[in-house]
CSV table of C-alpha atoms in Angstrom, one decimal:
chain,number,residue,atom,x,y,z
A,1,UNK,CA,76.1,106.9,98.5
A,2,UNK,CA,77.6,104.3,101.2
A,3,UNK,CA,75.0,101.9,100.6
A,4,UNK,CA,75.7,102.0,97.1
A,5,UNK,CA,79.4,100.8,97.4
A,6,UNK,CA,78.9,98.7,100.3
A,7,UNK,CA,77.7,96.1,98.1
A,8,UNK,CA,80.5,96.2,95.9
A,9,UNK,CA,83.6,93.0,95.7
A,10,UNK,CA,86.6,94.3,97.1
A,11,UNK,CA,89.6,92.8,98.2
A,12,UNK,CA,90.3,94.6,101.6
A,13,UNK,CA,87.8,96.3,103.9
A,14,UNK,CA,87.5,100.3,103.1
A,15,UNK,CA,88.5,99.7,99.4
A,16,UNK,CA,86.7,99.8,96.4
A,17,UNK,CA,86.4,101.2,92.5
A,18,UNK,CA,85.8,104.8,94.0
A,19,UNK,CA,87.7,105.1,96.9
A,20,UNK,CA,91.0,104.2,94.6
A,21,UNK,CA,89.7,106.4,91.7
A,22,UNK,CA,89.9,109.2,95.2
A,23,UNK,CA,93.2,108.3,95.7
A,24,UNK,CA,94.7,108.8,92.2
A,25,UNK,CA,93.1,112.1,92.7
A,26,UNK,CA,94.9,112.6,96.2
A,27,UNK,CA,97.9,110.9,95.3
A,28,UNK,CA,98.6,113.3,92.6
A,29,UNK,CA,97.4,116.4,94.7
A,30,UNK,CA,100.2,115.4,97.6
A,31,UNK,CA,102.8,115.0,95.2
A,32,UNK,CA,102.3,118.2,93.8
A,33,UNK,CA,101.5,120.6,96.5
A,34,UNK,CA,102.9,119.0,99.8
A,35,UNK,CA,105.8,117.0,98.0
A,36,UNK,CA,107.6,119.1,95.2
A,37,UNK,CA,106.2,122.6,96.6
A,38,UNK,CA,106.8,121.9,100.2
A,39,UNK,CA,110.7,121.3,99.9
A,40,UNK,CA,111.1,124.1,97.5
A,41,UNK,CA,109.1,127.1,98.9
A,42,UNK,CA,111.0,128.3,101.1
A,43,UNK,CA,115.1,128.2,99.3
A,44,UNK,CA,112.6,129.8,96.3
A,45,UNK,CA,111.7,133.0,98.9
A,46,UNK,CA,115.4,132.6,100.0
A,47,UNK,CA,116.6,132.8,96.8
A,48,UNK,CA,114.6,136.4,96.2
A,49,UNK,CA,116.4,137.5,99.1
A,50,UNK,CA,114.0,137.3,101.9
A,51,UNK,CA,114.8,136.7,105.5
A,52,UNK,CA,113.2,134.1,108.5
A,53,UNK,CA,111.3,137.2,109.1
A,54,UNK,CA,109.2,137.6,105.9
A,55,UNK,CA,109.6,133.6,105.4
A,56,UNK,CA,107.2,133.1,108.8
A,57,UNK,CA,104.6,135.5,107.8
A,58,UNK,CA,104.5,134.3,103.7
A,59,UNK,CA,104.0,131.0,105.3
A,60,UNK,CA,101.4,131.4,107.7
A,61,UNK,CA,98.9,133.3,105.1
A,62,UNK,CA,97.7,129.9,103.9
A,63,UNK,CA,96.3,129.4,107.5
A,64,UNK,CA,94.8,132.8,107.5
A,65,UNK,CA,92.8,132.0,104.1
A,66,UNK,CA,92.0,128.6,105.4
A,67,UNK,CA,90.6,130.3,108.5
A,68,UNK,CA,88.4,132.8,106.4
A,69,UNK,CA,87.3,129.6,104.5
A,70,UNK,CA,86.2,127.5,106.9
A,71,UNK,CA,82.6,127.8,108.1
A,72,UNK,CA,81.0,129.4,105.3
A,73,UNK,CA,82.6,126.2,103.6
A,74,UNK,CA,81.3,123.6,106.0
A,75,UNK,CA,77.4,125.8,106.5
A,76,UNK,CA,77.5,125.4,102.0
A,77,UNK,CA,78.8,122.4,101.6
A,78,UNK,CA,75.8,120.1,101.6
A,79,UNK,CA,74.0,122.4,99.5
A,80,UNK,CA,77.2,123.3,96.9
A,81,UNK,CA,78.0,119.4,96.9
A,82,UNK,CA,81.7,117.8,97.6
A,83,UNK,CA,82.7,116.8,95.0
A,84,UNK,CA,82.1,120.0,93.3
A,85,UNK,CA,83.8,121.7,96.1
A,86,UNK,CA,86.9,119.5,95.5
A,87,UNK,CA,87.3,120.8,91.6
A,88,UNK,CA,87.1,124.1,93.1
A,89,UNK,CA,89.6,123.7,95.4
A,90,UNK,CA,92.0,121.9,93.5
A,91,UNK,CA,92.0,124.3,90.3
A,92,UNK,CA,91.8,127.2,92.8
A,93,UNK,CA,95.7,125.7,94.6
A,94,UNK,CA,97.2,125.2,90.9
A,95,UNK,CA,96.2,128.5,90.0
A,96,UNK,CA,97.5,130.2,93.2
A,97,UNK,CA,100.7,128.2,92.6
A,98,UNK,CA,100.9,129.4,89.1
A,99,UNK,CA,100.5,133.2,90.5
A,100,UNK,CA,103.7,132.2,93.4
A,101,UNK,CA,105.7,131.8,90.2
A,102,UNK,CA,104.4,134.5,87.8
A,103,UNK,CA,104.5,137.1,89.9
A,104,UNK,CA,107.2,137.3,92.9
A,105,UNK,CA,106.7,140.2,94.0
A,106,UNK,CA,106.0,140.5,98.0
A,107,UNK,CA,102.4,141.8,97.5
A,108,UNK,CA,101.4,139.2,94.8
A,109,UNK,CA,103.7,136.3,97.0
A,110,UNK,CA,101.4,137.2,100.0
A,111,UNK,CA,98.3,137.4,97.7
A,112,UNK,CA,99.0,133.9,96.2
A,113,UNK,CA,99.6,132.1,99.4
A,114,UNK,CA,96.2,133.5,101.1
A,115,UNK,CA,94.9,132.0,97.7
A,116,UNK,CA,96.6,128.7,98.3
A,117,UNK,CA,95.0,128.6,101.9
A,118,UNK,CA,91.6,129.5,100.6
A,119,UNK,CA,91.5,127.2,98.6
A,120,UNK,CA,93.5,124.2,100.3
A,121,UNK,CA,91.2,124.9,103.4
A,122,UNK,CA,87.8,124.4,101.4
A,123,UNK,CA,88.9,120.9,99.7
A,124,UNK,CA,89.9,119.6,103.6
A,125,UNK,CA,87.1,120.7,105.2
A,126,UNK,CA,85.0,118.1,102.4
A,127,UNK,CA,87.4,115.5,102.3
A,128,UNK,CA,86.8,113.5,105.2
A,129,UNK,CA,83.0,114.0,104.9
A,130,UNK,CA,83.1,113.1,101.0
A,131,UNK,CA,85.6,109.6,101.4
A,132,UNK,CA,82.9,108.6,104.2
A,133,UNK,CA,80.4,108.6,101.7
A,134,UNK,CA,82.5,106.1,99.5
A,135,UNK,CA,82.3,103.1,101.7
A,136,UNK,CA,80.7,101.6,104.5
A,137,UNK,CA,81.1,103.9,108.5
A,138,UNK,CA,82.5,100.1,109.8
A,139,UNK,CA,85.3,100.1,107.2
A,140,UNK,CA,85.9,104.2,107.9
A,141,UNK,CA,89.6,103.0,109.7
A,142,UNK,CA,90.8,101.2,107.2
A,143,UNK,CA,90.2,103.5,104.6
A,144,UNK,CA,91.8,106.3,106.4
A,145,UNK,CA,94.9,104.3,107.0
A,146,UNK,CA,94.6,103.4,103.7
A,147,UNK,CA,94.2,107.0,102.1
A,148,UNK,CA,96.9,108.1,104.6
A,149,UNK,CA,99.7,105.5,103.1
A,150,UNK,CA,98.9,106.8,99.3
A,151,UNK,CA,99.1,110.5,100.2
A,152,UNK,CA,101.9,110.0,102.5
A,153,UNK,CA,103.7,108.0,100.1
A,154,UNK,CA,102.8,110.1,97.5
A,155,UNK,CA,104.5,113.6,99.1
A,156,UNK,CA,107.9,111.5,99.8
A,157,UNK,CA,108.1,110.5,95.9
A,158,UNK,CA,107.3,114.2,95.4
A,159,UNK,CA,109.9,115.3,98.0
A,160,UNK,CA,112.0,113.7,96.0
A,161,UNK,CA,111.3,114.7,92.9
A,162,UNK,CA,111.3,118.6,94.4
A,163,UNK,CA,115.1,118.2,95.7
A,164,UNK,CA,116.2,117.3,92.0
A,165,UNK,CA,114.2,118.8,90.6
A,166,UNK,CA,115.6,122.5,90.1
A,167,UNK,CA,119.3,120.6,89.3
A,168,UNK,CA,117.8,119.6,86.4
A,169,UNK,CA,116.0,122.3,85.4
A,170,UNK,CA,119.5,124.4,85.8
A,171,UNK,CA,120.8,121.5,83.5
A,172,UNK,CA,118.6,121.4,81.0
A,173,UNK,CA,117.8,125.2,80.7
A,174,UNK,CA,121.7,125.7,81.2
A,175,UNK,CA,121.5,128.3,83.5
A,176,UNK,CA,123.8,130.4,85.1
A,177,UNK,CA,125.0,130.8,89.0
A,178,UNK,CA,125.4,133.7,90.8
A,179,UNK,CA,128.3,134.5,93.6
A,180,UNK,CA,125.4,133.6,95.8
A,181,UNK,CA,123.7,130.6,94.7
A,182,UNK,CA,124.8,127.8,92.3
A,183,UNK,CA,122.3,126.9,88.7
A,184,UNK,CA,119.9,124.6,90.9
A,185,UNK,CA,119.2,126.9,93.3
A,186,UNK,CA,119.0,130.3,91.4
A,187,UNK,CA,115.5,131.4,91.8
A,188,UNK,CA,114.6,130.9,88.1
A,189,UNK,CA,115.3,126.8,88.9
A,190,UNK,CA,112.9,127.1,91.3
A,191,UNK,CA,110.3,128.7,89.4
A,192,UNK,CA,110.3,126.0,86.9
A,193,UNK,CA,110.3,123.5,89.4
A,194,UNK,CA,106.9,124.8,91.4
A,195,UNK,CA,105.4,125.9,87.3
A,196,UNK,CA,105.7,121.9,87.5
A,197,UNK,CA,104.3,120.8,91.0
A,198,UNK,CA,100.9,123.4,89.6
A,199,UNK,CA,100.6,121.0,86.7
A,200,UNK,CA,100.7,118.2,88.7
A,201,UNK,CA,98.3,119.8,91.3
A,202,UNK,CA,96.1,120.1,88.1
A,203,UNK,CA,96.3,116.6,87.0
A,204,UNK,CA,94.9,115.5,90.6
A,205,UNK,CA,91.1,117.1,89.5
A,206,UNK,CA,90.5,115.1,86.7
A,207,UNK,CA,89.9,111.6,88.0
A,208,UNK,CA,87.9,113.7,89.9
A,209,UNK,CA,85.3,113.7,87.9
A,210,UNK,CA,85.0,110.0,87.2
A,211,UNK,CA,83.4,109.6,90.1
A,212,UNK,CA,79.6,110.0,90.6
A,213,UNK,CA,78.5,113.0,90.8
A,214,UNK,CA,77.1,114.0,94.2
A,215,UNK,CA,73.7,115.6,94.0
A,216,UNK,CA,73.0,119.0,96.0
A,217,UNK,CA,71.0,118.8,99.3
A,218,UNK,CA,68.2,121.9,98.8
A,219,UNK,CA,67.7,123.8,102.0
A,220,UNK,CA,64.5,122.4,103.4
A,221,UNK,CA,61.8,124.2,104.5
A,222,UNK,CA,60.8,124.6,108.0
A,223,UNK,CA,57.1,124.1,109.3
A,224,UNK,CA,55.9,127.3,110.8
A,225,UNK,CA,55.9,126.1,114.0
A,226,UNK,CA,59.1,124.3,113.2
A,227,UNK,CA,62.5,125.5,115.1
A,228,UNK,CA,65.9,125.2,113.0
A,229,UNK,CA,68.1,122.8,114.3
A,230,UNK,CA,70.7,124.4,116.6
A,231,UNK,CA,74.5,123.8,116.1
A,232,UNK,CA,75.8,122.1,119.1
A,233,UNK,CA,79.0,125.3,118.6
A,234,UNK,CA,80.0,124.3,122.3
A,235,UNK,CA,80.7,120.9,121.8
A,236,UNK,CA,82.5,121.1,118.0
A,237,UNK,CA,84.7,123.7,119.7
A,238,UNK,CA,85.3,121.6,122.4
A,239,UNK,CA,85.7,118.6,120.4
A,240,UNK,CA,88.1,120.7,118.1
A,241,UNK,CA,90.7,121.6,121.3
A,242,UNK,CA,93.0,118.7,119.9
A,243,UNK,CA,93.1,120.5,116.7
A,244,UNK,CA,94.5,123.9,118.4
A,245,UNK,CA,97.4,121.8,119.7
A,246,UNK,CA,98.0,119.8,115.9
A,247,UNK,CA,98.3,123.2,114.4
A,248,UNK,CA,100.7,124.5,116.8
A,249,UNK,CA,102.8,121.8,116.6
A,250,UNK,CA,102.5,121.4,113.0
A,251,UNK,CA,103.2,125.3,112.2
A,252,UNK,CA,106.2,125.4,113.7
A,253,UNK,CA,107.5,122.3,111.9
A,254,UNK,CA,106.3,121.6,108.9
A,255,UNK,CA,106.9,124.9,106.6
A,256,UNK,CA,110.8,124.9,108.4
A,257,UNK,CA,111.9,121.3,108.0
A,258,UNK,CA,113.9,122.1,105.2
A,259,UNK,CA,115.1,125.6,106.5
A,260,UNK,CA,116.3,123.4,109.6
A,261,UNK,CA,118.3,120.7,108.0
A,262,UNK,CA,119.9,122.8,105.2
A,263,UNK,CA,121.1,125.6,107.7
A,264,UNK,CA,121.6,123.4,110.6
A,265,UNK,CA,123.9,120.8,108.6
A,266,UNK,CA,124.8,122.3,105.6
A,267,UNK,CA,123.0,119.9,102.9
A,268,UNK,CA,122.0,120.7,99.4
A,269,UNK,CA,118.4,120.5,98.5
A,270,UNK,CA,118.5,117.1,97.3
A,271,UNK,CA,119.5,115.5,100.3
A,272,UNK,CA,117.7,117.5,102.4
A,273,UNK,CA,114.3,116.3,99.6
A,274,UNK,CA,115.8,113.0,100.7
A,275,UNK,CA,115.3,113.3,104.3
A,276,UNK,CA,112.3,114.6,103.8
A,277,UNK,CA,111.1,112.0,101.9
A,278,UNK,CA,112.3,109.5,104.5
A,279,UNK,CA,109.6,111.5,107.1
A,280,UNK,CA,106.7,111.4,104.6
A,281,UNK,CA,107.3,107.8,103.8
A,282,UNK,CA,107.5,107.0,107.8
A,283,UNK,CA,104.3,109.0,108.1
A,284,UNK,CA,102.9,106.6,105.6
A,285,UNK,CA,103.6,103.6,107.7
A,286,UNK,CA,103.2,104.3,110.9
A,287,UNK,CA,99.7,105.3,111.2
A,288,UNK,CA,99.1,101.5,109.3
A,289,UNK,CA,99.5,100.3,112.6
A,290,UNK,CA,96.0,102.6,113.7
A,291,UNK,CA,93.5,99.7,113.2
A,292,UNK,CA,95.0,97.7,115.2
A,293,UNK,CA,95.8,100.1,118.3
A,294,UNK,CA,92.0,100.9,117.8
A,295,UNK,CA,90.9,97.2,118.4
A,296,UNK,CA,92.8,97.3,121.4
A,297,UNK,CA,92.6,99.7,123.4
A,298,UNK,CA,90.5,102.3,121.4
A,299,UNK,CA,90.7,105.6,119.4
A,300,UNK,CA,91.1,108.3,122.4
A,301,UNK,CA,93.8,106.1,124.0
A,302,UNK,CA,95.8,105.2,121.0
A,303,UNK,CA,96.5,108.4,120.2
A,304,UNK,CA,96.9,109.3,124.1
A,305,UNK,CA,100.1,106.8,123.6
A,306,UNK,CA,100.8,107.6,120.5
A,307,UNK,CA,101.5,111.6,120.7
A,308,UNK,CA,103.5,110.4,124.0
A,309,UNK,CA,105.8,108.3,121.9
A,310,UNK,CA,106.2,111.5,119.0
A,311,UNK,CA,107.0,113.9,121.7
A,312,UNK,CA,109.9,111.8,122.6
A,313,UNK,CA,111.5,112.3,119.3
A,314,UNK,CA,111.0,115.5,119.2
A,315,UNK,CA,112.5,116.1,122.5
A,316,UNK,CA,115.4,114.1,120.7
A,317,UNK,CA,115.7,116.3,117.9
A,318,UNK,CA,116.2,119.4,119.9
A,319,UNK,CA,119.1,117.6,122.0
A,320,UNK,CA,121.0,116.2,118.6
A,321,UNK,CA,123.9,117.7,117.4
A,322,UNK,CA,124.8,115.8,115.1
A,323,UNK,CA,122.4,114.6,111.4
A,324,UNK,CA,122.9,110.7,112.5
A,325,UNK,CA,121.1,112.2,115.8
A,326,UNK,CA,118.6,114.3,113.9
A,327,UNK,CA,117.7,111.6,111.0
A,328,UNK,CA,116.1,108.6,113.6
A,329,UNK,CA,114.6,111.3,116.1
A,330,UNK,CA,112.8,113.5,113.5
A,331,UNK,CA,111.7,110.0,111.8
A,332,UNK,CA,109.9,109.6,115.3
A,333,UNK,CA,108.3,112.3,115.7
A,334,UNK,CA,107.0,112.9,112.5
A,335,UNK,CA,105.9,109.5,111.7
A,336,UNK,CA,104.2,108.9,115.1
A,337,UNK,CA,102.9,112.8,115.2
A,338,UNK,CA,100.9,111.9,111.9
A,339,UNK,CA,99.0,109.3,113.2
A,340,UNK,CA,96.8,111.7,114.4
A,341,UNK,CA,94.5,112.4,111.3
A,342,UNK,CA,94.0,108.8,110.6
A,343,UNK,CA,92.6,108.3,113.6
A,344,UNK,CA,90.5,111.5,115.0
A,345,UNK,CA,88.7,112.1,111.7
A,346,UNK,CA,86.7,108.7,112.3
A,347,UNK,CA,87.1,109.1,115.7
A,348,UNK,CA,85.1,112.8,116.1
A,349,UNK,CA,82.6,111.4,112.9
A,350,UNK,CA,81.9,108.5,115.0
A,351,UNK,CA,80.6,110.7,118.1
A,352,UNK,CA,78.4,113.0,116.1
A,353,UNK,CA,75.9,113.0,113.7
A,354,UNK,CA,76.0,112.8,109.9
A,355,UNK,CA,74.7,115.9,109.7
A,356,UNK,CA,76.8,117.8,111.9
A,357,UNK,CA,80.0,116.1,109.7
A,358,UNK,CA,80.7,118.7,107.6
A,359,UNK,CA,80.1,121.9,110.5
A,360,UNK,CA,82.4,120.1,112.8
A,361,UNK,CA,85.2,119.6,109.9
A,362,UNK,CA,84.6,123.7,109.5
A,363,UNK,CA,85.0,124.7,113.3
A,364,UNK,CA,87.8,122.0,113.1
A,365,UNK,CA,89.8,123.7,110.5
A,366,UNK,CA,89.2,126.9,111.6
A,367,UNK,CA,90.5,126.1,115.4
A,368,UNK,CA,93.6,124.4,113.3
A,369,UNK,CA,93.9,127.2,111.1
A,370,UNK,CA,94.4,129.4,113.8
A,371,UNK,CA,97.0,127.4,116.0
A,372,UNK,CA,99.1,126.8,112.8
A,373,UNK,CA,99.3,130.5,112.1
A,374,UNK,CA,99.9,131.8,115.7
A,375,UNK,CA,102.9,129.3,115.4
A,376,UNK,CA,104.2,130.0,112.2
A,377,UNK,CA,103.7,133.8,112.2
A,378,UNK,CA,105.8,133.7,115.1
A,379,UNK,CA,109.0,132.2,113.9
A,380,UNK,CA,110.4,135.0,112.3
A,381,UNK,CA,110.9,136.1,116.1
A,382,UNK,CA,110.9,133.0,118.0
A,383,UNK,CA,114.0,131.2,115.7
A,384,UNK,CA,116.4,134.3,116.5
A,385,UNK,CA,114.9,134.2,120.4
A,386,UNK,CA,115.5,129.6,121.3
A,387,UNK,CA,116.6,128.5,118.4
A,388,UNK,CA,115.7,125.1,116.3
A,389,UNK,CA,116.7,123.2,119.4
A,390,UNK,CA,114.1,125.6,122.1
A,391,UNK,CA,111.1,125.5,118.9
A,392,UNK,CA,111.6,121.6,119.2
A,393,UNK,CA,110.9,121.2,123.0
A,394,UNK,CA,108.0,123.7,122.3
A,395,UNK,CA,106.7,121.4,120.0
A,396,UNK,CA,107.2,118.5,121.8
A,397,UNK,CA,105.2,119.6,125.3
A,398,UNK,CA,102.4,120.8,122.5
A,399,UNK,CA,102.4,117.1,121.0
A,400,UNK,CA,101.8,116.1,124.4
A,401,UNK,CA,99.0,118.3,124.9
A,402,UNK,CA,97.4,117.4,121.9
A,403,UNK,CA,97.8,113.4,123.3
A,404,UNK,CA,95.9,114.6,127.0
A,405,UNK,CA,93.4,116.8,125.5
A,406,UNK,CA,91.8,113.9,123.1
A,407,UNK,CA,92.3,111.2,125.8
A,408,UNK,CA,90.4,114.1,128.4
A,409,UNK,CA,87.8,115.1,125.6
A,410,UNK,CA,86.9,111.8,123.9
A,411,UNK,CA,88.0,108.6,125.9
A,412,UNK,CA,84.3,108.5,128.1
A,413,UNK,CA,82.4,109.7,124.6
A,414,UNK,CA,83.7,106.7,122.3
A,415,UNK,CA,83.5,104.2,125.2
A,416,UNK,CA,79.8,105.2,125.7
A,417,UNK,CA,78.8,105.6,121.8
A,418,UNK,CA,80.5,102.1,121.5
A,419,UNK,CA,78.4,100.2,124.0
C-alpha cells in the first residue's frame, strides 16, 4: 500500500488523504480512552470506596490482558489484516468501558479492565505496522511526530473535558452529595461521564472504515524441502529491553497522576484535568522537535539525551513541595519522557525487516506489558512504603535506563543500516 500513496500531492512529508482519515480515527480514540477516562478512573474506584491497594491492582489488569494479547496478535495479524484488527479493538475498549460502568462490582471492575487491556493491546500492536503502510518508510518520522501531536493533543482536550465533565453531569442530572463527596464527584457523575468517553471511543472506528481495506496475507506453503523462516526471538527481545524500562516508568506514573496532584495538593478534579491537560499537550510538542534531533545526531542518541533531560524533571518532582514546583517539573518529564514512541517505533522498523514488523511490535508489547504491570501492581504497597516523592526518583533512575539501554542496544545498528 506505500507505493500507492507515495504518489499522492501532499502538503508536508508523511501526510496524506489516509494518514489524516487515521488520525480522526486516533484523535477520537485518545480523547475518549486516555483523555476523559484516564482523569476520571481512578476518583470513580475512589468514589465506590476502594483503597491505593485495590486501585494498583484494577489498574494493572489492562497490562496483564495486553500481555495475553500480544503474540498470538502479532503471529495473526498479517493473515487477520490491520485494519480489521483495529475495528476489533476499538469496539472491544468501548464495550469494556461500557461494562466499567454497568457493572461496578470488584469482579466485573477486574473483568472489564482485563477486557480493556485485551483489547487496547491488540489495536497497538497493528498500529505502527498499519500507519507504515500509509506513506512512504522515508517520510515514517514525520508521520510519527505528526500522529503523536493529534493524539497527544487530542487526550489534553479530553482531559479536559473529563475534569468538567462529572460537574456537569451533577448539574444537569441535579444530583445529590453525600457527607463524603460533593454532586460532581459522587460515583453516579462519574459513571455518566466514562458512559460518555465509550461513545466517543466508538466514534473513533468509523472513519475507520473509509480507508482501504487491507487484504489478508494467506499462509504460504512451504516446498517440501523448504525450512520456515525462523523468528530471530533473541534479537526482538533484546531489541525490546528499552520497552521493559518504558513500562516501568510509565506504570508507576501514568494511572496515578491524578491520585498524586489531588491528594498531594488538595485540587478538585477540574484543575487537576487541567494540569493534566497541560502534560498531554507538552507531550504533543515536544517530541515535534524528533526530526530534527534525528538529522543530527540520530535516533539511538536522541533519545539517549532526551530520557536524560526527562529524568531530570522527574527527579524535580520528587524534591517539590510546593504545585508551582510540581507544575514545570512534571511538564518536563512528561513531555520529554514521551518522545520516546515517536522515535523508537521507526527506529526498531528501520533495523528489521518488514516482515518481522508486526512479531517485533508483539514481543514489544508484551516486554512493555509486563514492566507496566510489575510497576503498577506494586503501588498499592510501594506508595505507603516511599511515598510520591521515593516512586518519583524510582522513575527517574528507570527513565535513565531506558535512555542507556537504546543508546547500548541500537546506536552501532542504525549507524550501520544507515551507511
Amino acid at each position: 500500500m506505500a507505493h500507492e500513496v507515495t504518489s499522492q500531492r501532499r502538503v508536508l512529508p508523511g501526510l496524506n488523504r489516509n494518514v489524516l482519515i487515521f488520525f480522526v480515527h486516533s484523535g477520537l480514540i485518545h480523547i475518549g480512552l486516555l483523555g476523559i477516562s484516564d482523569v476520571l478512573l481512578n476518583f470513580y474506584y475512589v468514589s465506590l470506596g476502594y483503597g491505593p491497594g485495590v486501585v494498583g491492582i484494577l489498574q494493572s489488569l489492562p497490562r496483564l490482558g495486553g500481555f495475553i494479547t500480544g503474540l498470538p496478535v502479532g503471529l495473526v495479524a498479517n493473515r487477520l489484516g490491520k485494519r480489521r484488527i483495529l475495528i476489533i479493538s476499538n469496539i472491544g475498549i468501548a464495550a469494556s468501558l461500557l461494562l466499567l460502568v454497568l457493572f461496578p462490582n470488584l469482579l466485573l471492575l477486574g473483568l472489564s479492565r482485563f477486557l480493556l487491556g485485551f483489547f487496547y493491546g491488540a489495536g497497538q500492536i497493528v498500529t505502527p505496522p498499519y500507519m507504515a503502510t500509509l506513506t512512504a518508510k522515508k517520510e515514517h518520522t514525520h508521520q510519527f511526530a505528526y500522529h503523536n501531536l493529534i493524539s497527544m493533543t487530542s487526550v489534553s482536550l479530553g482531559s479536559i473535558i473529563g475534569g468538567y465533565l462529572p460537574l456537569l453531569v451533577a448539574q444537569s442530572m441535579q444530583l445529590e452529595g453525600t457527607a463524603q463527596f460533593p454532586p460532581e464527584q459522587t460515583t453516579t457523575a462519574y459513571m455518566v461521564a466514562l458512559a460518555i468517553a465509550a461513545v466517543v471511543v466508538f466514534l473513533g472506528t468509523l472513519p475507520m472504515f473509509s480507508l482501504p481495506y487491507e487484504q489478508a496475507t494467506p499462509a504460504r506453503e512451504l516446498a517440501p524441502d523448504e525450512k520456515p523462516d525462523a523468528v530471530p526471538w533473541g534479537t526482538l527481545l533484546l531489541y525490546s529491553v528499552p520497552l521493559l524500562f518504558f513500562g516501568i516508568t510509565g506504570g508507576l506514573t501514568f494511572p496515578f497522576y491524578n491520585l498524586f496532584f489531588r491528594e498531594s495538593f488538595a485540587l478538585t478534579d477540574a484543575t487537576v484535568g487541567n494540569i493534566l491537560a497541560l502534560g498531554w499537550l507538552g507531550m504533543a510538542l515536544v517530541p515535534l522537535l524528533n526530526p530534527m534531533l534525528e538529522r543530527r545526531i540520530g535516533r539511538a542518541w536522541s533519545l539517549g539525551v532526551l530520557m536524560a533531560i526527562a529524568a531530570v524533571g522527574f527527579f524535580g518532582l520528587a524534591a517539590s513541595g510546593t504545585l508551582l514546583a510540581a507544575v514545570p517539573f512534571y511538564l518536563i518529564g512528561i513531555a520529554v519522557r514521551n518522545t520516546m514512541q515517536p522515535l523508537f517505533q521507526p527506529l526498531v522498523m528501520n533495523v528489521l525487516p518488514e516482515k518481522l514488523h508486526n512479531i517485533n511490535s508483539s514481543v514489544g508489547l508484551v516486554v512493555w506489558n509486563i514492566g507496566w504491570f510489575s510497576s503498577t501492581a506494586s503501588y498499592g504497597w510501594l506508595l505507603p512504603a516511599v511515598g510520591y516523592s521515593g516512586m518519583m526518583v524510582i522513575v527517574a533512575v528507570g527513565v535513565i535506563g531506558t535512555g542507556i539501554s537504546v543508546v547500548m542496544i541500537f546506536s552501532a545498528r542504525e549507524q550501520h543500516r544507515t551507511n
